[in-house]
PDB file of C-alpha atoms and ligand atoms in Angstrom:
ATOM      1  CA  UNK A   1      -9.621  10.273  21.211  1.00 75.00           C
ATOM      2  CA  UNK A   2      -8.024   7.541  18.998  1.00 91.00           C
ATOM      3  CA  UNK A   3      -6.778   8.298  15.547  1.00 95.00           C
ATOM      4  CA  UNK A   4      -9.619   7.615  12.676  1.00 97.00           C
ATOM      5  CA  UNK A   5      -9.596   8.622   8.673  1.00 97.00           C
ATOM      6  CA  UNK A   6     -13.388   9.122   7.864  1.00 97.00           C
ATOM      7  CA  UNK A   7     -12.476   8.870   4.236  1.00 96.00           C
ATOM      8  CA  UNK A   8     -14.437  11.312   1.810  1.00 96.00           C
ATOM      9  CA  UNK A   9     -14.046  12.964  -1.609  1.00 94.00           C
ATOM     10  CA  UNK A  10     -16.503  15.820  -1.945  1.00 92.00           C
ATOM     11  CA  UNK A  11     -14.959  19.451  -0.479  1.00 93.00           C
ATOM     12  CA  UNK A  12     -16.979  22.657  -1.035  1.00 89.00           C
ATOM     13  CA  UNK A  13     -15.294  25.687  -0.479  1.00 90.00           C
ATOM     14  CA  UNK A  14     -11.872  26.885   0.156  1.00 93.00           C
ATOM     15  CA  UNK A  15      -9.204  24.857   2.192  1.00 95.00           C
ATOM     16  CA  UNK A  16      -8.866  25.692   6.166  1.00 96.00           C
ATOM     17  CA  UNK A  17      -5.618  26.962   6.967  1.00 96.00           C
ATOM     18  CA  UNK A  18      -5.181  24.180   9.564  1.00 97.00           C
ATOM     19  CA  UNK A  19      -6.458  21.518   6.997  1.00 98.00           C
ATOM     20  CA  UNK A  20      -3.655  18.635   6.651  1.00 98.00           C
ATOM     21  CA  UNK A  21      -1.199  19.244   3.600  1.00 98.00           C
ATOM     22  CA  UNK A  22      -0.156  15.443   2.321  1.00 98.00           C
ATOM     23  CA  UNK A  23       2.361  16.494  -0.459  1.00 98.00           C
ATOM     24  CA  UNK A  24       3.809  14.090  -2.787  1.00 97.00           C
ATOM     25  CA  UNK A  25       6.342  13.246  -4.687  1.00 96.00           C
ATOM     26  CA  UNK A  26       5.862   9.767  -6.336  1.00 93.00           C
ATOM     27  CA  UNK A  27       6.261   7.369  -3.005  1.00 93.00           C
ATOM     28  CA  UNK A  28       7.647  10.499  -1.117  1.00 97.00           C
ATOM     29  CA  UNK A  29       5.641  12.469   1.117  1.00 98.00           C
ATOM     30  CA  UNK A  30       6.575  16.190   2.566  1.00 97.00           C
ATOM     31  CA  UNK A  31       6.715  15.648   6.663  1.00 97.00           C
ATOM     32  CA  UNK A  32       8.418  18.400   9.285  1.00 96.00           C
ATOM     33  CA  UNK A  33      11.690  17.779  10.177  1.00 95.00           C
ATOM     34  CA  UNK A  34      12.837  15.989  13.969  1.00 89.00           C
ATOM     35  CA  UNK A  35       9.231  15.175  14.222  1.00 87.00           C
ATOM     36  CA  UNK A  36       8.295  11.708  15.233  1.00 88.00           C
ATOM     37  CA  UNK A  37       5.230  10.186  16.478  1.00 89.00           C
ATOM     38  CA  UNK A  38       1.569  10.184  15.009  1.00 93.00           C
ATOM     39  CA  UNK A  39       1.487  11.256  11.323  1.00 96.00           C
ATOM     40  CA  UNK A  40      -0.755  14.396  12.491  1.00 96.00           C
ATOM     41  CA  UNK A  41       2.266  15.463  14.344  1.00 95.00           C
ATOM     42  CA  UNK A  42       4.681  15.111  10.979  1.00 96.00           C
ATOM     43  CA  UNK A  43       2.301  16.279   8.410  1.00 97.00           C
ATOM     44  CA  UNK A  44       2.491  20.351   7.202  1.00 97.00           C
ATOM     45  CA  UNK A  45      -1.036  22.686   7.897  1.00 97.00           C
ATOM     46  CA  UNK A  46      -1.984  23.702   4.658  1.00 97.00           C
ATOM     47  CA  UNK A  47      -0.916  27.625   6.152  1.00 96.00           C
ATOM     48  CA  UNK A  48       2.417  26.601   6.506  1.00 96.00           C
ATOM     49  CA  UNK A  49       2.814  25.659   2.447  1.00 94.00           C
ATOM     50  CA  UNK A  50       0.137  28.187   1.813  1.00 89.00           C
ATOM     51  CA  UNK A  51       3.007  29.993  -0.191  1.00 90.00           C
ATOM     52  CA  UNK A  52       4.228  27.293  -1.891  1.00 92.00           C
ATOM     53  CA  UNK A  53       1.333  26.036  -3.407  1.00 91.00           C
ATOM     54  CA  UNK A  54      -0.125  27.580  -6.475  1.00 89.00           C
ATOM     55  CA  UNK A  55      -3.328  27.841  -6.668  1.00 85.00           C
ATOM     56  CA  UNK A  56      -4.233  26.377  -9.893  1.00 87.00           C
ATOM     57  CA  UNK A  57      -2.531  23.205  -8.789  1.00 90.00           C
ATOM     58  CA  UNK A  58      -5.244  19.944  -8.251  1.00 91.00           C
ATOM     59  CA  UNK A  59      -5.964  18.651  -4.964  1.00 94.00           C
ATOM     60  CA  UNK A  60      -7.568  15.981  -3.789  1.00 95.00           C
ATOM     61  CA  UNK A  61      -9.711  16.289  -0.390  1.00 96.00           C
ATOM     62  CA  UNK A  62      -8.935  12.699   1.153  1.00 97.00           C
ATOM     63  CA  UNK A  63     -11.543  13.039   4.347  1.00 97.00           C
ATOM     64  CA  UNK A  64     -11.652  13.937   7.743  1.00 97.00           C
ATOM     65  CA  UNK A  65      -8.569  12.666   9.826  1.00 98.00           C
ATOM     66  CA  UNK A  66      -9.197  12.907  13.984  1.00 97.00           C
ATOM     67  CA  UNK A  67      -7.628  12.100  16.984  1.00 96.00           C
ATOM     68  CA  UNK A  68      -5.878  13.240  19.978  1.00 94.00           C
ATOM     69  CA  UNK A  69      -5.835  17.050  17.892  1.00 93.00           C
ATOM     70  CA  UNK A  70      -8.998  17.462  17.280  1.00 94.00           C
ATOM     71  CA  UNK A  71     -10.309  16.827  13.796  1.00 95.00           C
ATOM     72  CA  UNK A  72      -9.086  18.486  10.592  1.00 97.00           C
ATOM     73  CA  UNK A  73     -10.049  17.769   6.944  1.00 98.00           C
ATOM     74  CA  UNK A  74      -6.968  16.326   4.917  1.00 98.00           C
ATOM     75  CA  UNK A  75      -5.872  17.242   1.050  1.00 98.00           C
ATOM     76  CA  UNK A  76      -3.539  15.878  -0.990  1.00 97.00           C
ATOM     77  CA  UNK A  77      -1.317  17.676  -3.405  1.00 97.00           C
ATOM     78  CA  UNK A  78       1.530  16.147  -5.942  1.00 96.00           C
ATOM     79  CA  UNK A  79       4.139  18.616  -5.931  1.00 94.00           C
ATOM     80  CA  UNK A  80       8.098  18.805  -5.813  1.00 93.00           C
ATOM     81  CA  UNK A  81       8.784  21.260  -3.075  1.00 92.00           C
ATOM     82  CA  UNK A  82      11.477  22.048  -0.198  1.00 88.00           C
ATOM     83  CA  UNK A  83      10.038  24.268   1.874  1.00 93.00           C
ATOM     84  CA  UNK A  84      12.026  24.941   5.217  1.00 94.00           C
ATOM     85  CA  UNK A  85      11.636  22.754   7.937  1.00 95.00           C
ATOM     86  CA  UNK A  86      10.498  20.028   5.941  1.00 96.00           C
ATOM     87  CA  UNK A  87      12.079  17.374   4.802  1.00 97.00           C
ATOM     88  CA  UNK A  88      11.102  13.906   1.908  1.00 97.00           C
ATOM     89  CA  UNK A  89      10.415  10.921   3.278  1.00 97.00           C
ATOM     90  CA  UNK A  90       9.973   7.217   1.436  1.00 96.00           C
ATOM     91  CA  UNK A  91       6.501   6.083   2.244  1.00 95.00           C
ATOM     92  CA  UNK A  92       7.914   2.521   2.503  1.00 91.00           C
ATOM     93  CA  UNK A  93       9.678   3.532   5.366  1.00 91.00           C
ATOM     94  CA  UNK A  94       7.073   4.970   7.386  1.00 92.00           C
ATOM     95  CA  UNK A  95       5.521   1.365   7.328  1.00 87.00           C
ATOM     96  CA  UNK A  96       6.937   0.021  10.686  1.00 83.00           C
ATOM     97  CA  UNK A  97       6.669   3.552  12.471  1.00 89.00           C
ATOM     98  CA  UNK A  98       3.110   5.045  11.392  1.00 91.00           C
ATOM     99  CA  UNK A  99      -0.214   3.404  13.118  1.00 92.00           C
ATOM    100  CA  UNK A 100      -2.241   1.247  10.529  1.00 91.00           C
ATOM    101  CA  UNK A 101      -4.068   4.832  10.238  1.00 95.00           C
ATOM    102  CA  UNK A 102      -1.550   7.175   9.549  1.00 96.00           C
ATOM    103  CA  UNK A 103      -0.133   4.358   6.866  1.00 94.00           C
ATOM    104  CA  UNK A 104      -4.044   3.897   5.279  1.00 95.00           C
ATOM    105  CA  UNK A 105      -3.746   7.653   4.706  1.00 97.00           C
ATOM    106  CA  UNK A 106      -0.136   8.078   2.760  1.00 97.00           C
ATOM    107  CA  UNK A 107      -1.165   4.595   1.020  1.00 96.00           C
ATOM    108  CA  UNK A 108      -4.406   6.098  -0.254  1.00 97.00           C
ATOM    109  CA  UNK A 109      -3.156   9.631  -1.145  1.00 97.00           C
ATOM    110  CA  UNK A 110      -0.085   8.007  -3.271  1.00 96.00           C
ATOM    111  CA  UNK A 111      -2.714   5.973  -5.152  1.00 96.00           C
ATOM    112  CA  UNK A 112      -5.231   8.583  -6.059  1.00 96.00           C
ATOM    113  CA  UNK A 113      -2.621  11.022  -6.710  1.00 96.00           C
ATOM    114  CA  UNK A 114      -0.971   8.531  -9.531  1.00 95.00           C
ATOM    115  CA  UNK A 115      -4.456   7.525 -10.395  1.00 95.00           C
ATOM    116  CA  UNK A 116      -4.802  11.304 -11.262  1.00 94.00           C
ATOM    117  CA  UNK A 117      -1.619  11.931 -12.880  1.00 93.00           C
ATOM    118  CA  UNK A 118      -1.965   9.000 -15.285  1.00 94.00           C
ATOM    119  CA  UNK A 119      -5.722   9.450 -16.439  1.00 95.00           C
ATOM    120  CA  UNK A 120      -5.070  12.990 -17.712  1.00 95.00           C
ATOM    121  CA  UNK A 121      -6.619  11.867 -21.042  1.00 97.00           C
ATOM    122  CA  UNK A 122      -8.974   9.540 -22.211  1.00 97.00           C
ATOM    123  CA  UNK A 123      -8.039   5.920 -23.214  1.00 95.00           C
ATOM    124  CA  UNK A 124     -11.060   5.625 -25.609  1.00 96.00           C
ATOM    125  CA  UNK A 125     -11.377   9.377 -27.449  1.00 97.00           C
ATOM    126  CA  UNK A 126      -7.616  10.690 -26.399  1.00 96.00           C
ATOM    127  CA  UNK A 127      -9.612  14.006 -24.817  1.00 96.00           C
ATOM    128  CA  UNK A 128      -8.971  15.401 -21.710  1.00 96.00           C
ATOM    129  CA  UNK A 129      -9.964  14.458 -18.273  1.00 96.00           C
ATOM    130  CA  UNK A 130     -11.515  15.944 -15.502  1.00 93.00           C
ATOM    131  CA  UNK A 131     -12.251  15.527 -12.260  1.00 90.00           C
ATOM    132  CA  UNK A 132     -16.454  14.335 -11.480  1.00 90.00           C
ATOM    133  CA  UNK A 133     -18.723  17.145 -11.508  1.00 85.00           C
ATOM    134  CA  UNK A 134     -20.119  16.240  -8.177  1.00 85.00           C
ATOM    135  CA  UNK A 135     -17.116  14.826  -6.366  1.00 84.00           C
ATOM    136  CA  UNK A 136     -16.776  11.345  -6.755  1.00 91.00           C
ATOM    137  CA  UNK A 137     -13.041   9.922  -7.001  1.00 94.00           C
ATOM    138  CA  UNK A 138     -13.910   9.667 -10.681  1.00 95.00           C
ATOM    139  CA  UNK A 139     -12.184  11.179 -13.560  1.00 95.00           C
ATOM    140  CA  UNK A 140     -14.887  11.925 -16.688  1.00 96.00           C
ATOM    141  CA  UNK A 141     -14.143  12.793 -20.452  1.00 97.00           C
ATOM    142  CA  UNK A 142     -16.202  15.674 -21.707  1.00 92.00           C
ATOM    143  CA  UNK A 143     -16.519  14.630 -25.187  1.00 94.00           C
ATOM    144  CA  UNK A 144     -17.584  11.340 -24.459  1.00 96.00           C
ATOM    145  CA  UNK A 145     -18.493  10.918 -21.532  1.00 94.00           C
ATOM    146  CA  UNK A 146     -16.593   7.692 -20.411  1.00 95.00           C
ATOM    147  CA  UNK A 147     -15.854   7.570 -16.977  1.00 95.00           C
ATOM    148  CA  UNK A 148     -12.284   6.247 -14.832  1.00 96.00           C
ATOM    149  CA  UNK A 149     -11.929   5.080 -11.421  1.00 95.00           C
ATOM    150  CA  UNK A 150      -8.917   4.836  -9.142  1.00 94.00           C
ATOM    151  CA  UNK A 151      -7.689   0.885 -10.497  1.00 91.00           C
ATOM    152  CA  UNK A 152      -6.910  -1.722  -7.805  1.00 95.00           C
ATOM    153  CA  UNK A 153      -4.271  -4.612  -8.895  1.00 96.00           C
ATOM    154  CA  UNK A 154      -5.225  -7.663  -6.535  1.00 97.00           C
ATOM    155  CA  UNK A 155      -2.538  -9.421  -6.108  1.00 97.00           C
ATOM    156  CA  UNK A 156      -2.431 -13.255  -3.505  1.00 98.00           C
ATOM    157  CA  UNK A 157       0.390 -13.761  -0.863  1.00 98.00           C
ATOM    158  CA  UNK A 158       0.605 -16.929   0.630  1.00 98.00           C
ATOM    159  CA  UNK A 159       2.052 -19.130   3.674  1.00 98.00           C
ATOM    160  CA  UNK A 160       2.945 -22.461   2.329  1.00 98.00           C
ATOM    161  CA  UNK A 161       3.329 -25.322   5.098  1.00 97.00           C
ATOM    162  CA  UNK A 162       4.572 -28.607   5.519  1.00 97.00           C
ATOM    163  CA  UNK A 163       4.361 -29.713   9.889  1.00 95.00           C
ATOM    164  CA  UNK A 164       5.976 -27.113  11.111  1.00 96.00           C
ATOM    165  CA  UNK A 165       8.131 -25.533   8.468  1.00 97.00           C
ATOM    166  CA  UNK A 166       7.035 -22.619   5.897  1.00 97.00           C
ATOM    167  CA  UNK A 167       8.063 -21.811   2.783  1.00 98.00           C
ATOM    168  CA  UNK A 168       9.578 -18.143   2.174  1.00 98.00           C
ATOM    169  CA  UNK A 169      11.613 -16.930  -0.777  1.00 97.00           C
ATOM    170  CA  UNK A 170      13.844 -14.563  -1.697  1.00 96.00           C
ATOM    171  CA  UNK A 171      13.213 -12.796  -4.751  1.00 91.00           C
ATOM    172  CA  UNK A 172      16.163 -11.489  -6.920  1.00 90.00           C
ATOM    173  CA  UNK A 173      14.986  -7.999  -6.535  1.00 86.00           C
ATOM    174  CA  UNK A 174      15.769  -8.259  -2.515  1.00 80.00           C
ATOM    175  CA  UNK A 175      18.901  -6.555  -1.920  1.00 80.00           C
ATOM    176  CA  UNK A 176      18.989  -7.266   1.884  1.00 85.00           C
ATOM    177  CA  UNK A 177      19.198 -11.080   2.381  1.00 88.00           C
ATOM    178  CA  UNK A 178      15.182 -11.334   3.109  1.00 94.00           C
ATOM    179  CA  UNK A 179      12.933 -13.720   2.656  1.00 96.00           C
ATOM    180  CA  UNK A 180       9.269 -13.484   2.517  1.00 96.00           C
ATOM    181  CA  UNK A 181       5.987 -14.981   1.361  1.00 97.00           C
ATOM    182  CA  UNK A 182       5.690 -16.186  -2.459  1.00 97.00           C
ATOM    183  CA  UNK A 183       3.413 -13.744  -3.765  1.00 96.00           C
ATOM    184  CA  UNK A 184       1.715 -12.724  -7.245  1.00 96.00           C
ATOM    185  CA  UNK A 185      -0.701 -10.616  -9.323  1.00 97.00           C
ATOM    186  CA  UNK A 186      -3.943 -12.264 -10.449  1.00 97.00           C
ATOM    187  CA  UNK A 187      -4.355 -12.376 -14.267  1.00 97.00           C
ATOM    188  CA  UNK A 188      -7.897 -11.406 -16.052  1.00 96.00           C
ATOM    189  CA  UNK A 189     -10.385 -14.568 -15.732  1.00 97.00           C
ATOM    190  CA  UNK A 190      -8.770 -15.982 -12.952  1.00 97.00           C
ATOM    191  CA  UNK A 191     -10.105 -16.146  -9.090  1.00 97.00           C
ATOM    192  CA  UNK A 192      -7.560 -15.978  -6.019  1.00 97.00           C
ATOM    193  CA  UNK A 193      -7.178 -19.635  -5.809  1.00 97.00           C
ATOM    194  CA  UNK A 194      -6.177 -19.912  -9.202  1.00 98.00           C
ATOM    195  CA  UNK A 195      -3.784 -17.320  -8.962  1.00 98.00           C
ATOM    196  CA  UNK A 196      -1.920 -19.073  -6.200  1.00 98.00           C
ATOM    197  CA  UNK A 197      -1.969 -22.077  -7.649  1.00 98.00           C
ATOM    198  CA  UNK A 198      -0.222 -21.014 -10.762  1.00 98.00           C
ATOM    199  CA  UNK A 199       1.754 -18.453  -8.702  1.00 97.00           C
ATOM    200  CA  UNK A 200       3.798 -21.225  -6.846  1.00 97.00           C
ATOM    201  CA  UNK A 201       4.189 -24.036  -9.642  1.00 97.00           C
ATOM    202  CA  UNK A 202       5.614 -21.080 -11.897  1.00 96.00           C
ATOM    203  CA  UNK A 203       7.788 -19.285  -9.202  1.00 96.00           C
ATOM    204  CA  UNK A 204       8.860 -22.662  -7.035  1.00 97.00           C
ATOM    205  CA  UNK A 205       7.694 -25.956  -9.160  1.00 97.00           C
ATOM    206  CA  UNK A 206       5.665 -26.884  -5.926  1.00 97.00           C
ATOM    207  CA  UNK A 207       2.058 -28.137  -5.816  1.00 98.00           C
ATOM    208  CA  UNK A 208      -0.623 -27.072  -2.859  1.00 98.00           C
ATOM    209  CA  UNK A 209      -3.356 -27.809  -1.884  1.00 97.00           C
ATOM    210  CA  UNK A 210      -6.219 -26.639   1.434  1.00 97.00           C
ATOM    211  CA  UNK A 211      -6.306 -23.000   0.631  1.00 98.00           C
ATOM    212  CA  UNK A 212      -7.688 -20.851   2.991  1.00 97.00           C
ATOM    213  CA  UNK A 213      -7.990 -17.125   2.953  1.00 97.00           C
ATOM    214  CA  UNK A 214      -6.528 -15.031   6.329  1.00 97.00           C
ATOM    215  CA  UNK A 215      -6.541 -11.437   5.792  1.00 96.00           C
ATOM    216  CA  UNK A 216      -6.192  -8.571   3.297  1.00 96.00           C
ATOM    217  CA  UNK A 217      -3.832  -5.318   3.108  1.00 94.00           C
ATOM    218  CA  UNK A 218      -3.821  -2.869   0.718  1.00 94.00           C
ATOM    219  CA  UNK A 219      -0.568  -1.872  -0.713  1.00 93.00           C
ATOM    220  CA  UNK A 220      -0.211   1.713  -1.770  1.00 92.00           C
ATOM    221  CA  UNK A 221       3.327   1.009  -3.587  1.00 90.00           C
ATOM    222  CA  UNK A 222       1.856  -0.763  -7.174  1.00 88.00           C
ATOM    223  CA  UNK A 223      -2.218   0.011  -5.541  1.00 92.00           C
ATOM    224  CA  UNK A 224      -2.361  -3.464  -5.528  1.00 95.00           C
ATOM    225  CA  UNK A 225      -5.045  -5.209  -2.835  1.00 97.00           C
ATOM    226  CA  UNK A 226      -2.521  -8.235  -1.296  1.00 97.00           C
ATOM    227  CA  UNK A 227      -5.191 -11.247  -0.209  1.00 98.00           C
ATOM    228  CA  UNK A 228      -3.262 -13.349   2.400  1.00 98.00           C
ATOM    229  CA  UNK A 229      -3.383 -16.830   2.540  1.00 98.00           C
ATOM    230  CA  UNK A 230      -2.368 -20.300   3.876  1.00 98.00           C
ATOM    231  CA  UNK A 231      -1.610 -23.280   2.108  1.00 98.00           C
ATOM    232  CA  UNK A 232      -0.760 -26.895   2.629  1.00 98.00           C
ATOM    233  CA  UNK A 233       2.331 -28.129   0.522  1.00 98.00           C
ATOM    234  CA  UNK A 234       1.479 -31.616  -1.749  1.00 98.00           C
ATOM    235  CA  UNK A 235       4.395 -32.235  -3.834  1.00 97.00           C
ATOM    236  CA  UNK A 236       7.461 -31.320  -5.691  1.00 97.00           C
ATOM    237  CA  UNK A 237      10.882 -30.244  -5.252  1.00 96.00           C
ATOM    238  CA  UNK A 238      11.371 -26.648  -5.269  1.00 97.00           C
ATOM    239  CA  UNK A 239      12.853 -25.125  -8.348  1.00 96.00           C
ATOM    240  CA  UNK A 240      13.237 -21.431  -8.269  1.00 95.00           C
ATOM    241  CA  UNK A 241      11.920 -19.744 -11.447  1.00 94.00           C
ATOM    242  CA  UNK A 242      15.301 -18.181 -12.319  1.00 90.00           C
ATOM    243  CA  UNK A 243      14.461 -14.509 -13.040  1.00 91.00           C
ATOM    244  CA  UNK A 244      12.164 -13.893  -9.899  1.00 91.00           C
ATOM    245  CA  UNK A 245      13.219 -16.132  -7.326  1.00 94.00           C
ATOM    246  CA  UNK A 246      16.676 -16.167  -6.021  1.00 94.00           C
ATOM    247  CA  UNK A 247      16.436 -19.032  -3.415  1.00 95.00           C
ATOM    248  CA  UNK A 248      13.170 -20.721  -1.672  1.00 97.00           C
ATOM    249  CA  UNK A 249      13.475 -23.044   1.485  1.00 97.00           C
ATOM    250  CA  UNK A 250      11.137 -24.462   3.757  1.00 98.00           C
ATOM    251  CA  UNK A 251      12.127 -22.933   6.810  1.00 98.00           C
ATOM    252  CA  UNK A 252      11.303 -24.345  10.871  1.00 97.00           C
ATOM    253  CA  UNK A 253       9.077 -21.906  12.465  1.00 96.00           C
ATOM    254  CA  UNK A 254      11.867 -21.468  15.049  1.00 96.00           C
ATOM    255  CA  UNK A 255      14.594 -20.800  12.676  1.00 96.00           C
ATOM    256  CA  UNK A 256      13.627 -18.397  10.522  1.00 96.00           C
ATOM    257  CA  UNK A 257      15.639 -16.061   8.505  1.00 96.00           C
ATOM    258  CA  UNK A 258      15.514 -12.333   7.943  1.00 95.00           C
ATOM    259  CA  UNK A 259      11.773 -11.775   7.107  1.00 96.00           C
ATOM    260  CA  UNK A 260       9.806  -8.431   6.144  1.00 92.00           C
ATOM    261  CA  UNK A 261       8.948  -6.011   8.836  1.00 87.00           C
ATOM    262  CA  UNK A 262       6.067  -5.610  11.302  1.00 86.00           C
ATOM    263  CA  UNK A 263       2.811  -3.929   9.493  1.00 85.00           C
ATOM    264  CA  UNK A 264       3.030  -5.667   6.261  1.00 90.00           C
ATOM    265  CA  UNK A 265       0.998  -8.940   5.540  1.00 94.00           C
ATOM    266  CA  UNK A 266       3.447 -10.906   4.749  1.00 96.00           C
ATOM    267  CA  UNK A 267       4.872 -10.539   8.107  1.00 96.00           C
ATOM    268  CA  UNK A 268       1.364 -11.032   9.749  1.00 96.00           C
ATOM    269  CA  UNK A 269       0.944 -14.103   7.934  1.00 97.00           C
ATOM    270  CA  UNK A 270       4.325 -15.094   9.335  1.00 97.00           C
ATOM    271  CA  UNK A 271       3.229 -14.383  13.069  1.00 97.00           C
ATOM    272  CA  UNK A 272      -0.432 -15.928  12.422  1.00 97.00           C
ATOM    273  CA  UNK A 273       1.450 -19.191  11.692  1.00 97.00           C
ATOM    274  CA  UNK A 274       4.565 -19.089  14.289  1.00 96.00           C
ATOM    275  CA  UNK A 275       1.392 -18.839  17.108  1.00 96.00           C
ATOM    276  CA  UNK A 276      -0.590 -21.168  15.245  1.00 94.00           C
ATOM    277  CA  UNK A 277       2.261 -23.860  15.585  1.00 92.00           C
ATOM    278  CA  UNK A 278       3.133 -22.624  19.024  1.00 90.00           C
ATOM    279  CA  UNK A 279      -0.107 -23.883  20.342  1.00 87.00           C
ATOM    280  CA  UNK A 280      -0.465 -26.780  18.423  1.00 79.00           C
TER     281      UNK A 280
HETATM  282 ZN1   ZN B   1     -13.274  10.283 -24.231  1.00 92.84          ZN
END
């Protein structure tokens, strides 16, 4: 039985004692310690934190999470707890080792938790918040009545070509010499294209052209929805926008430096394009 997340919001009743317990802490999670593997063989039973976990505290039921163990309902909790036999681990760092599955469910408990921590009061009227009467992933204001949902930033990433070289950067924020795809948040009004566009004149003084869409991730870490693209490069030297960008090259597919790991896009867009070229 492969691993699925039926994803689902609306729980009646109390919580089974072998239910899934995803606690966390900001972009922490709550796993068992020396465990390795599938996430359903890291994540705490919600018997285990039973104790822990006081009752009045929200939770959010996420949806049904099967596999190979059968098929248990999982919740999420934000708490700061150190239970025995546990330990805190940074979601980024579960990227390379989790399936795409177990990943999709830290990535969407992080965002609904913040998403619930943030919208305790209402932008419009200032009163409180609460969660939908009837389940929905919705947070509603009982004096007037206006309504939140979880918010998704969309953000472009992008493979820029010229033959069979492709531009990466660094940004000044990377600490560890790597270089990845030149990527950016979309502003109100404007479509992807756009975006890109203004994305790499601002960040690299280049011009493209030949955009064409490849794939989409979500990205749990600023609940941002990363479009991947390709790009043909036109003109212009590069000229790194000094803040952001620490260097940008045009690297040969076969030379490449230090880019981001397996199971991001970025790096998928980097593969696409290496066995694009390779068959050329
Ligand atoms: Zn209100």
């Amino acid at each position: 039985m492969t691993e699925l997340l039926q994803p689902a919001t609306h729980w009646q009743g109390a919580i089974p004692k072998q239910a899934f317990a995803v606690v966390m802490d900001g972009p922490r999670v709550l796993l068992r310690e020396h465990a390795e593997g599938l996430l359903a063989d890291r994540l705490p039973r919600y018997d285990e934190l039973f104790w822990h976990i006081e009752s009045s505290v929200p939770w959010h039921y996420m949806g049904n999470f099967s596999g190979p163990w059968g098929a248990e309902p999982a919740m999420a909790w934000s708490l700061s707890i150190a239970p025995d036999g546990f330990i805190w681990v940074d979601v980024r760092s579960l990227l390379a080792l989790l399936t795409p599955v177990g990943f999709d469910l830290l990535g969407r408990c992080m965002q609904v938790l913040e998403w619930s921590e943030t919208h305790q009061f209402c932008g419009r009227c200032g009163g409180p918040m609460q969660a939908h009467a009837r389940g929905e992933r919705a947070r509603v204001c009982a004096p007037c009545g206006s309504s939140v949902y979880p918010r998704i930033n969309p953000c472009v990433i992008a493979i820029i070509s010229r033959g069979d070289e492709l531009l990466l950067a660094q940004a000044t924020r990377f600490t560890n010499g790597m270089y990845s795809a030149l990527a950016g948040f979309m502003e109100a009004g404007e479509s992807a294209e756009q975006t890109l566009i203004r994305e790499v004149r601002e960040e690299v003084g280049v011009e493209i052209a030949n955009i064409r869409y490849h794939a989409s991730q979500s990205w749990p870490f600023s609940s941002s929805l990363m479009l991947g693209f390709f790009a043909d490069y036109v003109s212009g030297e590069i000229v790194c926008q000094e803040d952001e960008i620490a260097d940008a090259q045009f690297f040969h597919y076969e030379q490449l430096p230090v880019v981001p790991p397996k199971g991001s896009i970025a790096r998928a867009l980097i593969d696409q394009f290496i066995a694009e070229r390779k068959h050329a």
